[in-house]
Coordinates of C-alpha atoms in Angstrom, one line a residue:
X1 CA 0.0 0.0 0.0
X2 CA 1.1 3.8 -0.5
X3 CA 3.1 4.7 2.5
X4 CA 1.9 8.6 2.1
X5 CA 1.8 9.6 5.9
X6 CA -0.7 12.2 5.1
X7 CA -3.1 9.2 4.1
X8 CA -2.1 7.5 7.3
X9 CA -3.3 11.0 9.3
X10 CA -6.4 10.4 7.9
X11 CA -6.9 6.7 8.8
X12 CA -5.7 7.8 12.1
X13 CA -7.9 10.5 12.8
X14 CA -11.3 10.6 14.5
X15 CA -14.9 10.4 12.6
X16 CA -15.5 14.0 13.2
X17 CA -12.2 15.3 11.7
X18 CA -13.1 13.0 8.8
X19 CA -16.2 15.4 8.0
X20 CA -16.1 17.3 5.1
X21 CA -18.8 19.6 4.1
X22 CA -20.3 18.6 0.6
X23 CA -21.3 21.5 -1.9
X24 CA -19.8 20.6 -5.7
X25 CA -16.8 19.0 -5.8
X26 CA -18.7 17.1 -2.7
X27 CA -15.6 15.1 -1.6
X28 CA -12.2 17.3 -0.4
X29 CA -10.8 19.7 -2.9
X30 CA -7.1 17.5 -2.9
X31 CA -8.5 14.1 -3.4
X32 CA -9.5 13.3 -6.9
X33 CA -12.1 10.4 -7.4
X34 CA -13.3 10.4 -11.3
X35 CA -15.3 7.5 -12.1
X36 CA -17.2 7.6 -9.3
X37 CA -20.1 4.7 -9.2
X38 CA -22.6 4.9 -5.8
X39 CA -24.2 2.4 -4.4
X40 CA -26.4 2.3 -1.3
X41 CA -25.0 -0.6 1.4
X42 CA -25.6 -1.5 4.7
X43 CA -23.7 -0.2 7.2
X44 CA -21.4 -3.5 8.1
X45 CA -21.0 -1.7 11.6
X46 CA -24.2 -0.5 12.2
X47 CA -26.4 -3.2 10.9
X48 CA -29.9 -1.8 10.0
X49 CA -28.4 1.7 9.0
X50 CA -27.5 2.5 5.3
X51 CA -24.3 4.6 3.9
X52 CA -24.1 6.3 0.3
X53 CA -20.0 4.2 -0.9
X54 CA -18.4 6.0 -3.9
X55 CA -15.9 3.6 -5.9
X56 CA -13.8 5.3 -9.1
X57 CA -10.4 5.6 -9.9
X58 CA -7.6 7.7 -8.1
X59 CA -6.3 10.4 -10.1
X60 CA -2.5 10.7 -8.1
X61 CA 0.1 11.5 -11.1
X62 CA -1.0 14.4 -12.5
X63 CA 0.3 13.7 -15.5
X64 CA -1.8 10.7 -16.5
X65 CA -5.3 9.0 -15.7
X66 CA -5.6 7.6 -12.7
X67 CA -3.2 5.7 -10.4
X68 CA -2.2 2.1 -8.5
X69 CA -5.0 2.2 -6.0
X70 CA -8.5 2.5 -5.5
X71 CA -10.4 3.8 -2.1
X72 CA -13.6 4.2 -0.9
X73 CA -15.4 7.4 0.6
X74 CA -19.0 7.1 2.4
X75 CA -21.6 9.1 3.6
X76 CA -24.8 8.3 5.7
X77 CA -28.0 8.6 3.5
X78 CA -29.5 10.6 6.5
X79 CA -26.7 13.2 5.6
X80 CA -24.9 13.7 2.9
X81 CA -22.8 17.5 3.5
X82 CA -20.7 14.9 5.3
X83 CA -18.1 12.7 3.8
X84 CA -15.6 9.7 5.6
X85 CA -12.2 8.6 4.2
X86 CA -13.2 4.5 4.4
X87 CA -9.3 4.3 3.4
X88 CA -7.4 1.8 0.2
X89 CA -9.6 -0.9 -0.6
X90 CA -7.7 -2.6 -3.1
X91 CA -4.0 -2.4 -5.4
X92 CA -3.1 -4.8 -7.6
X93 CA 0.8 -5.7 -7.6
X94 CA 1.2 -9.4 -6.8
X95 CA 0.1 -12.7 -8.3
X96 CA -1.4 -15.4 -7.0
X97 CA 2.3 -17.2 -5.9
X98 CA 2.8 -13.8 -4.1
X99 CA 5.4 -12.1 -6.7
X100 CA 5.0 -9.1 -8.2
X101 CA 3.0 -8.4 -11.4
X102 CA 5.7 -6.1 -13.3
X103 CA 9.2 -6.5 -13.6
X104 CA 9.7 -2.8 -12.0
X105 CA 7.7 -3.3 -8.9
X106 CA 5.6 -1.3 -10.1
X107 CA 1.5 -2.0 -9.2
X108 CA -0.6 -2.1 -12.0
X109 CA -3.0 0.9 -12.7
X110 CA -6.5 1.1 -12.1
X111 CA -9.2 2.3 -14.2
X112 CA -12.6 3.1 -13.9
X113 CA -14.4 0.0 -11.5
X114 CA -17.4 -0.9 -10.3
X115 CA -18.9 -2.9 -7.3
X116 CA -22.2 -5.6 -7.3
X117 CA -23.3 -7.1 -4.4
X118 CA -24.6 -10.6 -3.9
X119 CA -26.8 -12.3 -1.1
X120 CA -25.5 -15.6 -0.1
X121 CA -27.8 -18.2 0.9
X122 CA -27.0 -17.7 4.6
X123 CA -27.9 -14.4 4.6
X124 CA -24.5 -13.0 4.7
X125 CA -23.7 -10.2 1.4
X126 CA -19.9 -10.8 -0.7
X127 CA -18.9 -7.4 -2.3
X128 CA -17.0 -7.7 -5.6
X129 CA -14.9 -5.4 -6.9
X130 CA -13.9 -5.0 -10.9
X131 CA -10.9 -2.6 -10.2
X132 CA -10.4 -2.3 -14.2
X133 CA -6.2 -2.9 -14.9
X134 CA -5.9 -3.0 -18.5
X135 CA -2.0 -4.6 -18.0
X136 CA -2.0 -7.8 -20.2
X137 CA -3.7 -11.1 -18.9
X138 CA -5.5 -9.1 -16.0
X139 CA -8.0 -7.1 -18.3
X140 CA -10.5 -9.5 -16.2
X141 CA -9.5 -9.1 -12.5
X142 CA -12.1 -9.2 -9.9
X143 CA -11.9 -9.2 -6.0
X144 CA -14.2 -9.5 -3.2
X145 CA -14.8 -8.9 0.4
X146 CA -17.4 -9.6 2.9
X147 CA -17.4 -5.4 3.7
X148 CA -18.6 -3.2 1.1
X149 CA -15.2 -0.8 2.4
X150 CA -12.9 -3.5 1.8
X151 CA -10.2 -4.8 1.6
X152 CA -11.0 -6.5 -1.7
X153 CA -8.9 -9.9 -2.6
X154 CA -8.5 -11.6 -6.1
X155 CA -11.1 -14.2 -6.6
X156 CA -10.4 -15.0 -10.1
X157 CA -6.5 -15.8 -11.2
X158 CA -6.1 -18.1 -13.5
X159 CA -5.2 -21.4 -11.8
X160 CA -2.6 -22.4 -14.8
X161 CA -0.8 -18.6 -14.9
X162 CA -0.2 -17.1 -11.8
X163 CA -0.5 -13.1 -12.8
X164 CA -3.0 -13.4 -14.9
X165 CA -7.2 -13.8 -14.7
X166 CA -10.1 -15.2 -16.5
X167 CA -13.0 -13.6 -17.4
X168 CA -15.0 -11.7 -20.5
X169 CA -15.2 -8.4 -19.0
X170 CA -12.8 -5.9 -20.7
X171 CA -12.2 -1.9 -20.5
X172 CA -15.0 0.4 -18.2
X173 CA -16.7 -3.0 -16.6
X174 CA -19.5 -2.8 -14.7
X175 CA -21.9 -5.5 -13.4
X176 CA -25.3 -5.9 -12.3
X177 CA -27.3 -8.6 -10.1
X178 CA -30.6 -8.5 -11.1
X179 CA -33.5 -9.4 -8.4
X180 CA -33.5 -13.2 -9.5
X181 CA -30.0 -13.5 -8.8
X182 CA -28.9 -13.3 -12.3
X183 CA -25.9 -11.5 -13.1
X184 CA -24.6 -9.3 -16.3
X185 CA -22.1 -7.9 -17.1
X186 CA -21.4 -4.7 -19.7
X187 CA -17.9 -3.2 -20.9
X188 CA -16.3 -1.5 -24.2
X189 CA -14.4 1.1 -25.5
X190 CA -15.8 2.9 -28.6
X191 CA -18.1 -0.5 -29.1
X192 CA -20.5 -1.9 -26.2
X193 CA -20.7 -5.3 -25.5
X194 CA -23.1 -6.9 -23.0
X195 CA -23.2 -11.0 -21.3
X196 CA -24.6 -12.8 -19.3
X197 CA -22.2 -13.8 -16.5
X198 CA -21.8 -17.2 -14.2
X199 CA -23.2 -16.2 -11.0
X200 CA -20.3 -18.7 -9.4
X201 CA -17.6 -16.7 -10.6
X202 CA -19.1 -13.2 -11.5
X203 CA -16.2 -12.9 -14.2
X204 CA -16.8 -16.1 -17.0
X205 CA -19.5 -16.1 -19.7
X206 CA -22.5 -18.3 -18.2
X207 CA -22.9 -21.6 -20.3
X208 CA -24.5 -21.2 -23.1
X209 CA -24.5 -17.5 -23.3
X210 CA -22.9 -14.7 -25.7
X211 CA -21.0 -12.0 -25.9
X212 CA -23.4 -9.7 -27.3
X213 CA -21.5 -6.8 -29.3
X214 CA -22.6 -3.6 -30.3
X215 CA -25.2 -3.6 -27.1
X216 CA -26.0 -0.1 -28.6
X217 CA -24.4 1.5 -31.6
X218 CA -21.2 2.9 -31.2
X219 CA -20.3 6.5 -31.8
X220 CA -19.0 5.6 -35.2
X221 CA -21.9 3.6 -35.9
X222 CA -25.1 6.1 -35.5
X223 CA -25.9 9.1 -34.7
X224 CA -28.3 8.8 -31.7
X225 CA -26.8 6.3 -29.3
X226 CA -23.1 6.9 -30.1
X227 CA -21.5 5.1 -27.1
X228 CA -18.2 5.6 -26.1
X229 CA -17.3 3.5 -22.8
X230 CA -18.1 4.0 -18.9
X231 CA -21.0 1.1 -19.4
X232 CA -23.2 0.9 -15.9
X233 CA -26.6 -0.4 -15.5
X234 CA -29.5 0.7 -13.2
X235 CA -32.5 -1.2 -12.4
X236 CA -35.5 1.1 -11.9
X237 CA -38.3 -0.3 -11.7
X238 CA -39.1 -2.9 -14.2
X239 CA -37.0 -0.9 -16.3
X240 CA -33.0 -1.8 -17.3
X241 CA -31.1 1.9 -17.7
X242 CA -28.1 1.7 -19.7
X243 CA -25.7 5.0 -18.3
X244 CA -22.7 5.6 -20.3
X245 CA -20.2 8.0 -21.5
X246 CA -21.4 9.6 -25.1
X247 CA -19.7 10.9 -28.1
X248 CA -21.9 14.1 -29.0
X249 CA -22.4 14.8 -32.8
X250 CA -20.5 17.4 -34.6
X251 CA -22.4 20.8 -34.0
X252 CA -25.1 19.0 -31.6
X253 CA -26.2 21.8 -29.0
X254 CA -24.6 24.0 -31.3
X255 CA -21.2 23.0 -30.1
X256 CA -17.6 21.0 -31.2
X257 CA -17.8 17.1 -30.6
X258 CA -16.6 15.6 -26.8
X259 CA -16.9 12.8 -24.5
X260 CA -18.0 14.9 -21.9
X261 CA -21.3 13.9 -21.6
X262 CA -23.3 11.2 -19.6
X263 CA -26.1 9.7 -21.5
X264 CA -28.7 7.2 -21.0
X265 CA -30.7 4.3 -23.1
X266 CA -33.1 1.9 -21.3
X267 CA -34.6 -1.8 -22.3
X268 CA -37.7 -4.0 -20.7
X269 CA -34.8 -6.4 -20.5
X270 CA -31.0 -6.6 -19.3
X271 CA -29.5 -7.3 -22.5
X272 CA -31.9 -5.5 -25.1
X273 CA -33.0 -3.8 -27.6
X274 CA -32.3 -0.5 -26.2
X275 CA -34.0 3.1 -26.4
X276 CA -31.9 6.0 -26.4
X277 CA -33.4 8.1 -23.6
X278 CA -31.0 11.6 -23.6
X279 CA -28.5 13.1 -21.7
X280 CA -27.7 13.3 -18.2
X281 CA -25.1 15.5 -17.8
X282 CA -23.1 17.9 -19.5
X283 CA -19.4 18.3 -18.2
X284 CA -18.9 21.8 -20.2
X285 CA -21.5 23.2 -18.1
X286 CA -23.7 24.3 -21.5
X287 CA -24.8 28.4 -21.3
X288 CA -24.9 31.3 -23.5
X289 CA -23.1 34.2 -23.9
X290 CA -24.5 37.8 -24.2
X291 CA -25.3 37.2 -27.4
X292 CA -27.7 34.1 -26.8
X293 CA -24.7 31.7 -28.4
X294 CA -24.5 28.1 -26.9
X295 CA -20.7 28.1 -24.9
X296 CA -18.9 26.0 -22.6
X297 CA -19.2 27.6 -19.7
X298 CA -16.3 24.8 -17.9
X299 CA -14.0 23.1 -19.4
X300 CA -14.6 22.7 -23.1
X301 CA -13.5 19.3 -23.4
X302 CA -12.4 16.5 -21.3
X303 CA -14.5 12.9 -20.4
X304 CA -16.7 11.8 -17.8
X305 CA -18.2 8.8 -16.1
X306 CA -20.6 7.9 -13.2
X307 CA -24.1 6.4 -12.9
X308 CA -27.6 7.1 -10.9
X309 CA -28.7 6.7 -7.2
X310 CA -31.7 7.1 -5.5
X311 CA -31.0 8.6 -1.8
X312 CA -34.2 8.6 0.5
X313 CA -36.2 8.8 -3.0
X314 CA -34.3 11.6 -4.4
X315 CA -32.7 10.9 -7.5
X316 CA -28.7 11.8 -8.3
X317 CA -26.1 11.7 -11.2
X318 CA -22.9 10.9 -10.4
X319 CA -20.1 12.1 -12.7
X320 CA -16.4 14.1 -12.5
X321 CA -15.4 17.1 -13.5
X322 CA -11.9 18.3 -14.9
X323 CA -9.5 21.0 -12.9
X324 CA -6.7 22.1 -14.0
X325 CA -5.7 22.5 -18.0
X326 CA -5.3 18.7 -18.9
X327 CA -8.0 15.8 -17.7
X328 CA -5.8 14.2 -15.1
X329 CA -6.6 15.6 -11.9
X330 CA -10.5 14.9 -11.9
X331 CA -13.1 15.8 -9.2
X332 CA -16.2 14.1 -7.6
X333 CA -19.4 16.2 -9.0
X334 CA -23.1 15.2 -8.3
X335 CA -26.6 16.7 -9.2
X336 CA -30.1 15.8 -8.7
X337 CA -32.6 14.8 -11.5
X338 CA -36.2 13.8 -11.8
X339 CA -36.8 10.1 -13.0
X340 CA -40.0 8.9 -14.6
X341 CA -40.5 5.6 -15.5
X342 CA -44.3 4.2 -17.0
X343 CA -44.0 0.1 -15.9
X344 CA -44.9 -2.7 -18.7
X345 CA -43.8 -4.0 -21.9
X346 CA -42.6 -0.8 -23.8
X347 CA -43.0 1.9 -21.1
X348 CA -41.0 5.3 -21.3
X349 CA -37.9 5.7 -19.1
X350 CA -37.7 10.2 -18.7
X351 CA -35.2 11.2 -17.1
X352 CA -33.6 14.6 -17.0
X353 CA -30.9 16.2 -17.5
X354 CA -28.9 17.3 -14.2
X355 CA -27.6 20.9 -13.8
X356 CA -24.1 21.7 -13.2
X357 CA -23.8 23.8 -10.4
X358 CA -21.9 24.5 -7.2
X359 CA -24.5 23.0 -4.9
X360 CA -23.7 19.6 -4.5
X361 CA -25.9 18.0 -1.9
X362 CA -26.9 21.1 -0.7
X363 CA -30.1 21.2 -2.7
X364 CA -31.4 24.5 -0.9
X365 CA -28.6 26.6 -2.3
X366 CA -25.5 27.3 -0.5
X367 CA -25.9 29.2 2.7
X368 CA -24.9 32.8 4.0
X369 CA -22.4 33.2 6.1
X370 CA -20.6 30.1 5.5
X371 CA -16.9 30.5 3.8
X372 CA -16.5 28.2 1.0
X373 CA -13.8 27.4 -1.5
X374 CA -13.1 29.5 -4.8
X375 CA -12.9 26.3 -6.8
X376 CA -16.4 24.8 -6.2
X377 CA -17.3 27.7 -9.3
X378 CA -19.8 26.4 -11.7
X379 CA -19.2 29.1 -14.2
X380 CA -15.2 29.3 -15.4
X381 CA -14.8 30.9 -18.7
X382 CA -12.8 28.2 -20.6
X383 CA -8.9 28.5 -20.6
X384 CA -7.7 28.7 -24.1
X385 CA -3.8 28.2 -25.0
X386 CA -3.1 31.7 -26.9
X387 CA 0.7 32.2 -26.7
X388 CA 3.6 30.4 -25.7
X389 CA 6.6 31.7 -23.1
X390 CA 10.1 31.5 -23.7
X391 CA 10.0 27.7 -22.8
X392 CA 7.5 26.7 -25.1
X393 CA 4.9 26.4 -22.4
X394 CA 1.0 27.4 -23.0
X395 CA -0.1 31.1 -21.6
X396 CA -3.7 30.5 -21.0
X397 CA -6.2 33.0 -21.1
X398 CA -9.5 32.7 -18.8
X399 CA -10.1 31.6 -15.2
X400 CA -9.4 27.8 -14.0
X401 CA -9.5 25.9 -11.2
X402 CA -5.5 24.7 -10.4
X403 CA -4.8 21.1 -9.6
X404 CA -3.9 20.7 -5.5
X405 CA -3.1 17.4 -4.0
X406 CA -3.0 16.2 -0.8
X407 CA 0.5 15.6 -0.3
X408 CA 1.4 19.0 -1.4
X409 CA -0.6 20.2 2.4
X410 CA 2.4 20.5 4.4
X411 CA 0.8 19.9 8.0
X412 CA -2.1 20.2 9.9
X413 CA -5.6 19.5 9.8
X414 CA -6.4 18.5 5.6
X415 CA -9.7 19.4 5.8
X416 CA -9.1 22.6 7.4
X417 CA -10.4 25.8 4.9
X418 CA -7.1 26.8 4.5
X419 CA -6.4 23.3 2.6
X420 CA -9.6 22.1 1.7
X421 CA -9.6 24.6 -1.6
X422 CA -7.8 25.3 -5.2
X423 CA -7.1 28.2 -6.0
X424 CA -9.1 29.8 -9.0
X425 CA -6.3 31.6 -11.1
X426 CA -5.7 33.4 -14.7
X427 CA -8.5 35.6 -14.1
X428 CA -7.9 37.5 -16.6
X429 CA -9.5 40.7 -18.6
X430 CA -13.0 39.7 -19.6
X431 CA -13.5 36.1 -17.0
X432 CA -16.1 35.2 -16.0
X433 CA -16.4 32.7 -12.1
X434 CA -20.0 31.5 -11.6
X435 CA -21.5 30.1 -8.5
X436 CA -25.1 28.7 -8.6
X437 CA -26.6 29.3 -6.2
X438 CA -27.0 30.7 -3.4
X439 CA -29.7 31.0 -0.9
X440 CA -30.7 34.6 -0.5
X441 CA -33.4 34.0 2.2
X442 CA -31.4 35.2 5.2
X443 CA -30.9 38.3 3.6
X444 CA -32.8 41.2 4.8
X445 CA -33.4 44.4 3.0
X446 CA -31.7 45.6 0.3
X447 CA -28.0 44.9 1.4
X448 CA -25.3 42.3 1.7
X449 CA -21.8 42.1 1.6
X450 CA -19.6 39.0 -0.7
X451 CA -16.2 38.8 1.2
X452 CA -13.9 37.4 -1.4
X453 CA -10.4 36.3 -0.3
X454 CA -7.8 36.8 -3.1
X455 CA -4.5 37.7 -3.4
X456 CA -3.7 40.8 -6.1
X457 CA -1.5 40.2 -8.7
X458 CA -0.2 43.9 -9.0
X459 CA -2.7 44.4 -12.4
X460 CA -5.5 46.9 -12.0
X461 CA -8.5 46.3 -12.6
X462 CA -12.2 45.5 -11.1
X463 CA -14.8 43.3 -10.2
X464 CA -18.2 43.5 -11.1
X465 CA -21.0 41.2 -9.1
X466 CA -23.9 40.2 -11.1
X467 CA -27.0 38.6 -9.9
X468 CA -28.6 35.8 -11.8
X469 CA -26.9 36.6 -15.1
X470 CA -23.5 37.3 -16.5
X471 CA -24.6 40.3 -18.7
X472 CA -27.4 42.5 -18.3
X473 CA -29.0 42.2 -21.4
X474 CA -29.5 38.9 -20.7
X475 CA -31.5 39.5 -17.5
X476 CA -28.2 40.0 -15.0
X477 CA -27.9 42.9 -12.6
X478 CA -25.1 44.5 -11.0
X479 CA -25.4 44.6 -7.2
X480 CA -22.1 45.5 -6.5
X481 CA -18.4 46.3 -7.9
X482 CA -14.7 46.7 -6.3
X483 CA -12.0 48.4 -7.9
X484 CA -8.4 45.9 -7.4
X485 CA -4.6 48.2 -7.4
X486 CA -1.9 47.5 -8.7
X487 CA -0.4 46.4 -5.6
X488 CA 0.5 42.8 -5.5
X489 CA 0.1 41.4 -1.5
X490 CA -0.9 38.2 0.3
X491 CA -4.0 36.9 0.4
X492 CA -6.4 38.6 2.3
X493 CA -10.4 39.1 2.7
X494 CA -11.9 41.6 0.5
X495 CA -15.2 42.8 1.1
X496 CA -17.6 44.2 -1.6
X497 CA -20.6 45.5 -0.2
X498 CA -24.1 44.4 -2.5
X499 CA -27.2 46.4 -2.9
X500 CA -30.5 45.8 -4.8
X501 CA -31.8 42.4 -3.2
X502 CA -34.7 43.7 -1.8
X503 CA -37.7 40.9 -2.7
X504 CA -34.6 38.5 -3.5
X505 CA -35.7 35.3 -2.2
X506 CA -34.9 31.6 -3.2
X507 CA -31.6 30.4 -5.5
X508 CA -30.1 33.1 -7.0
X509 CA -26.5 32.8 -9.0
X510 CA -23.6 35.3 -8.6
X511 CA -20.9 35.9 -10.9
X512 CA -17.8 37.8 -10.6
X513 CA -16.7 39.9 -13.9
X514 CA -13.1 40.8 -14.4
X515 CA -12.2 43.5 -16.6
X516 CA -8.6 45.4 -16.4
X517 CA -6.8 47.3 -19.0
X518 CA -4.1 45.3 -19.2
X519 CA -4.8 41.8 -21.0
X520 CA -4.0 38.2 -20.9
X521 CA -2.3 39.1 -17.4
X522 CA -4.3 37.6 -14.2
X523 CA -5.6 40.3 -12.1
X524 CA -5.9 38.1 -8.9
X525 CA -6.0 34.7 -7.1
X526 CA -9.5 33.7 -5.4
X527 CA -9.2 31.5 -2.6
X528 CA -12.5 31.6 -0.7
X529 CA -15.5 33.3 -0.7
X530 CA -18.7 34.4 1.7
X531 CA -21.7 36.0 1.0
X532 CA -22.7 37.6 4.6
X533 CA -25.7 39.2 6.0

């Protein structure tokens, strides 16, 4: 296992350090946990009490997918603003006779997993675990453990070679155990395939079954389903829903092509036929400009992959978002959608399409007088390479969340609010950070005040807060402005007083406009924000 003491301070520390407060990203701002499928479990510790588990992949090098171990995160279904480190469930680095895998000593990397659950006949429940290495021979792996957190052991290596495993399940598995005991299993990579599996070793093709390719089209096959990979089934109701990661169409919502989208199809039966349903989610955040264009108003491109949940009847996609300017350090996202199923032979599956917001779990908006991280912004004008510096690196233009890992926290408390956040930088003439949305109930009168804490840059320039909208033509309105010197200085709390929310009640979104004289040069670094009575 990593040796990383900082992980060990968290194993080490008590349940109510382990608390994290869960707006959008809704797991810490250093930990990155793409991929993320939920299940509901039972407690094993508190029999008769139920916890939300997240399993994905571990985004740790920075400077490639994922990484060589996969860990768990929980939260009680009574309350989910709170989050609790469940620690490594599983790495893959020695064979069956013990050795090691690779030749380097080096553990294998793990993709994108998923979990199913199966009720033994005495009543006991096995977890398995597809942890997804793609290194030759162990495209199939599977482990299990009698505790959905773990730790997950091997179950299926090959009895004649040592490192390597049988199965049929390939890139992006996931599995499902119907409510007859019959399990499938789905997987692919630009084609979907779909099986039947053995339910006594929930990796081999059941006897007398099929591999069953092209499930649904591929992207390069149609032009409605156009899978791509991140397979995971849902059973709701007597309905089979079909989650996956979708290759848009040229020009579709008036933007370029991406994987960035969730999308779902649904069947009267686990293997088939399909109907394409619709999206679920939209990583680049889809907006307009002031001009009533469709943008990106996230990152413009990158992938994405989770799956549904119902938590105490409320429905929730799952999915990642990307930070930074490449796709490898990825963040735990989540929003709430409405799912309508009509039961019987050929009954419509609606479900629709989740918003991507800052709220997270907190479906009421976020609160007032609560400080909360810079980087949980919804609204990030994309970062576009427009030059290069004397090194040949990219000078980006636009505000972005930057990359922080855990490691890089040199002591102290790691969810403490001086950790717990990335930074938002390059906000640059003419960006645009978004938050939706806060609660303005607790406001009374007319006035409020947004404390913003930021470090200057030494450019001049301002900020402009708009209410509800970007641009005013477009239905925003200015409610307050601060002017930033051309001193540079720590970090420090700025406050900008707001006027103009009398009769402002409910969700509202506010947006910070930077404009300066001098372009392409960042203006300032946000850290935190507050919006106080």
């Amino acid at each position: 296992m990593r040796k990383e003491w900082l992980y060990l301070l968290l194993l080490l520390c008590s349940a109510a350090t382990l608390n994290i407060t869960a707006q959008n990203p809704y797991l810490p701002l250093w930990e990155h946990i793409p991929d993320g499928e939920p299940y509901v479990f039972e407690d094993p510790d508190k029999p008769g009490e139920y916890r939300v588990y997240i399993y994905g992949s571990h985004d740790i090098y920075r400077t490639a997918y994922c990484g060589p171990d996969q860990v768990v995160w929980s939260a009680s279904v009574n309350d989910l603003t709170h989050w609790r480190y469940d620690g490594i469930i599983f790495e893959s680095k020695k064979g069956a006779d013990g050795k090691l895998l690779n030749a380097d000593g080096a553990a294998d990397v793990l993709f994108a997993p998923d979990v199913a659950m199966v009720k033994e006949k005495d009543g006991s429940k096995t977890y398995y675990l597809y942890p997804n290495t793609q290194n030759g021979g162990r495209q199939t792996m599977i482990a299990k453990s009698k505790r959905p957190d773990g730790p997950f052991e091997v179950c299926n290596w090959n009895p004649e070679k040592p490192h390597e495993t049988v199965g049929i399940l390939h890139f992006d598995p996931g599995v499902f155990v119907d409510d007859d005991g019959r399990v499938y299993g789905y997987w692919g990579f630009g084609d979907s395939h779909g099986a039947e599996l053995d339910p006594t070793t929930m990796a081999t093709l059941k006897k007398g079954g099929q591999n069953i390719e092209n499930l649904i089209p591929g992207y390069q096959q149609d032009d409605i389903f156009r899978f791509f990979e991140a397979s995971s089934m849902r059973k709701i109701k007597d309905k089979y829903v079909l989650v996956y990661s979708r290759f848009t169409r040229e020009g579709e919502f008036g933007l370029p092509m991406v994987n960035y989208t969730l999308a779902y199809a649904y069947s009267d039966y686990p293997l088939g036929p399909f109907t394409y349903g619709g999206t679920l989610i939209d990583g680049r955040a889809r907006g307009k400009d002031a001009n009533g264009n469709i943008i990106p108003t996230a990152n413009p491109t990158g992938n994405t992959h989770g799956s549904l949940c119902e938590i105490n009847g409320q429905w929730y996609i799952f999915y990642h978002r990307q930070t930074g300017v490449n796709e490898y350090s990825r963040q735990a996202m989540v929003a709430p959608v409405t799912v309508k199923v009509q039961e019987g032979l050929g009954g419509k599956v609606e479900i629709s399409e989740g918003e991507y917001t800052s709220e997270g779990f907190e479906l009421n908006g976020l609160q007032m007088n609560k400080r909360y991280p810079a980087a949980i912004a919804c609204w990030l004008t994309c970062p576009e390479p427009t030059t290069r510096d004397s090194k040949g690196n990219s000078v980006y233009t636009g505000s972005y969340v930057e990359a922080t890992y855990l490691k890089e926290i040199p002591q102290g408390d790691p969810y403490d609010i001086k950790w717990n956040m990335n930074p938002v930088i390059n906000n640059t003439d003419g960006s645009i950070v978004g938050y939706k949305y806060f609660s303005l109930d607790a406001v009374k009168g007319d006035k409020a005040c947004l404390l913003l804490n930021m470090k200057s840059t030494g450019v001049k320039g301002q900020i402009k807060v708009m209410l509800d909208n970007p641009w005013e033509n477009c239905g925003g309105k200015c409610v307050g402005e601060m002017k930033i010197s051309g001193k540079s200085g720590k970090a420090k709390d700025f406050k900008i007083e707001l006027k103009g929310l009398k009769g402002k009640t409910g969700k509202h979104a506010l947006f910070l406009v930077f404009s300066s004289p001098t372009k392409k040069h960042s203006l300032c670094t946000l850290y935190s924000l507050s919006l106080n009575k």
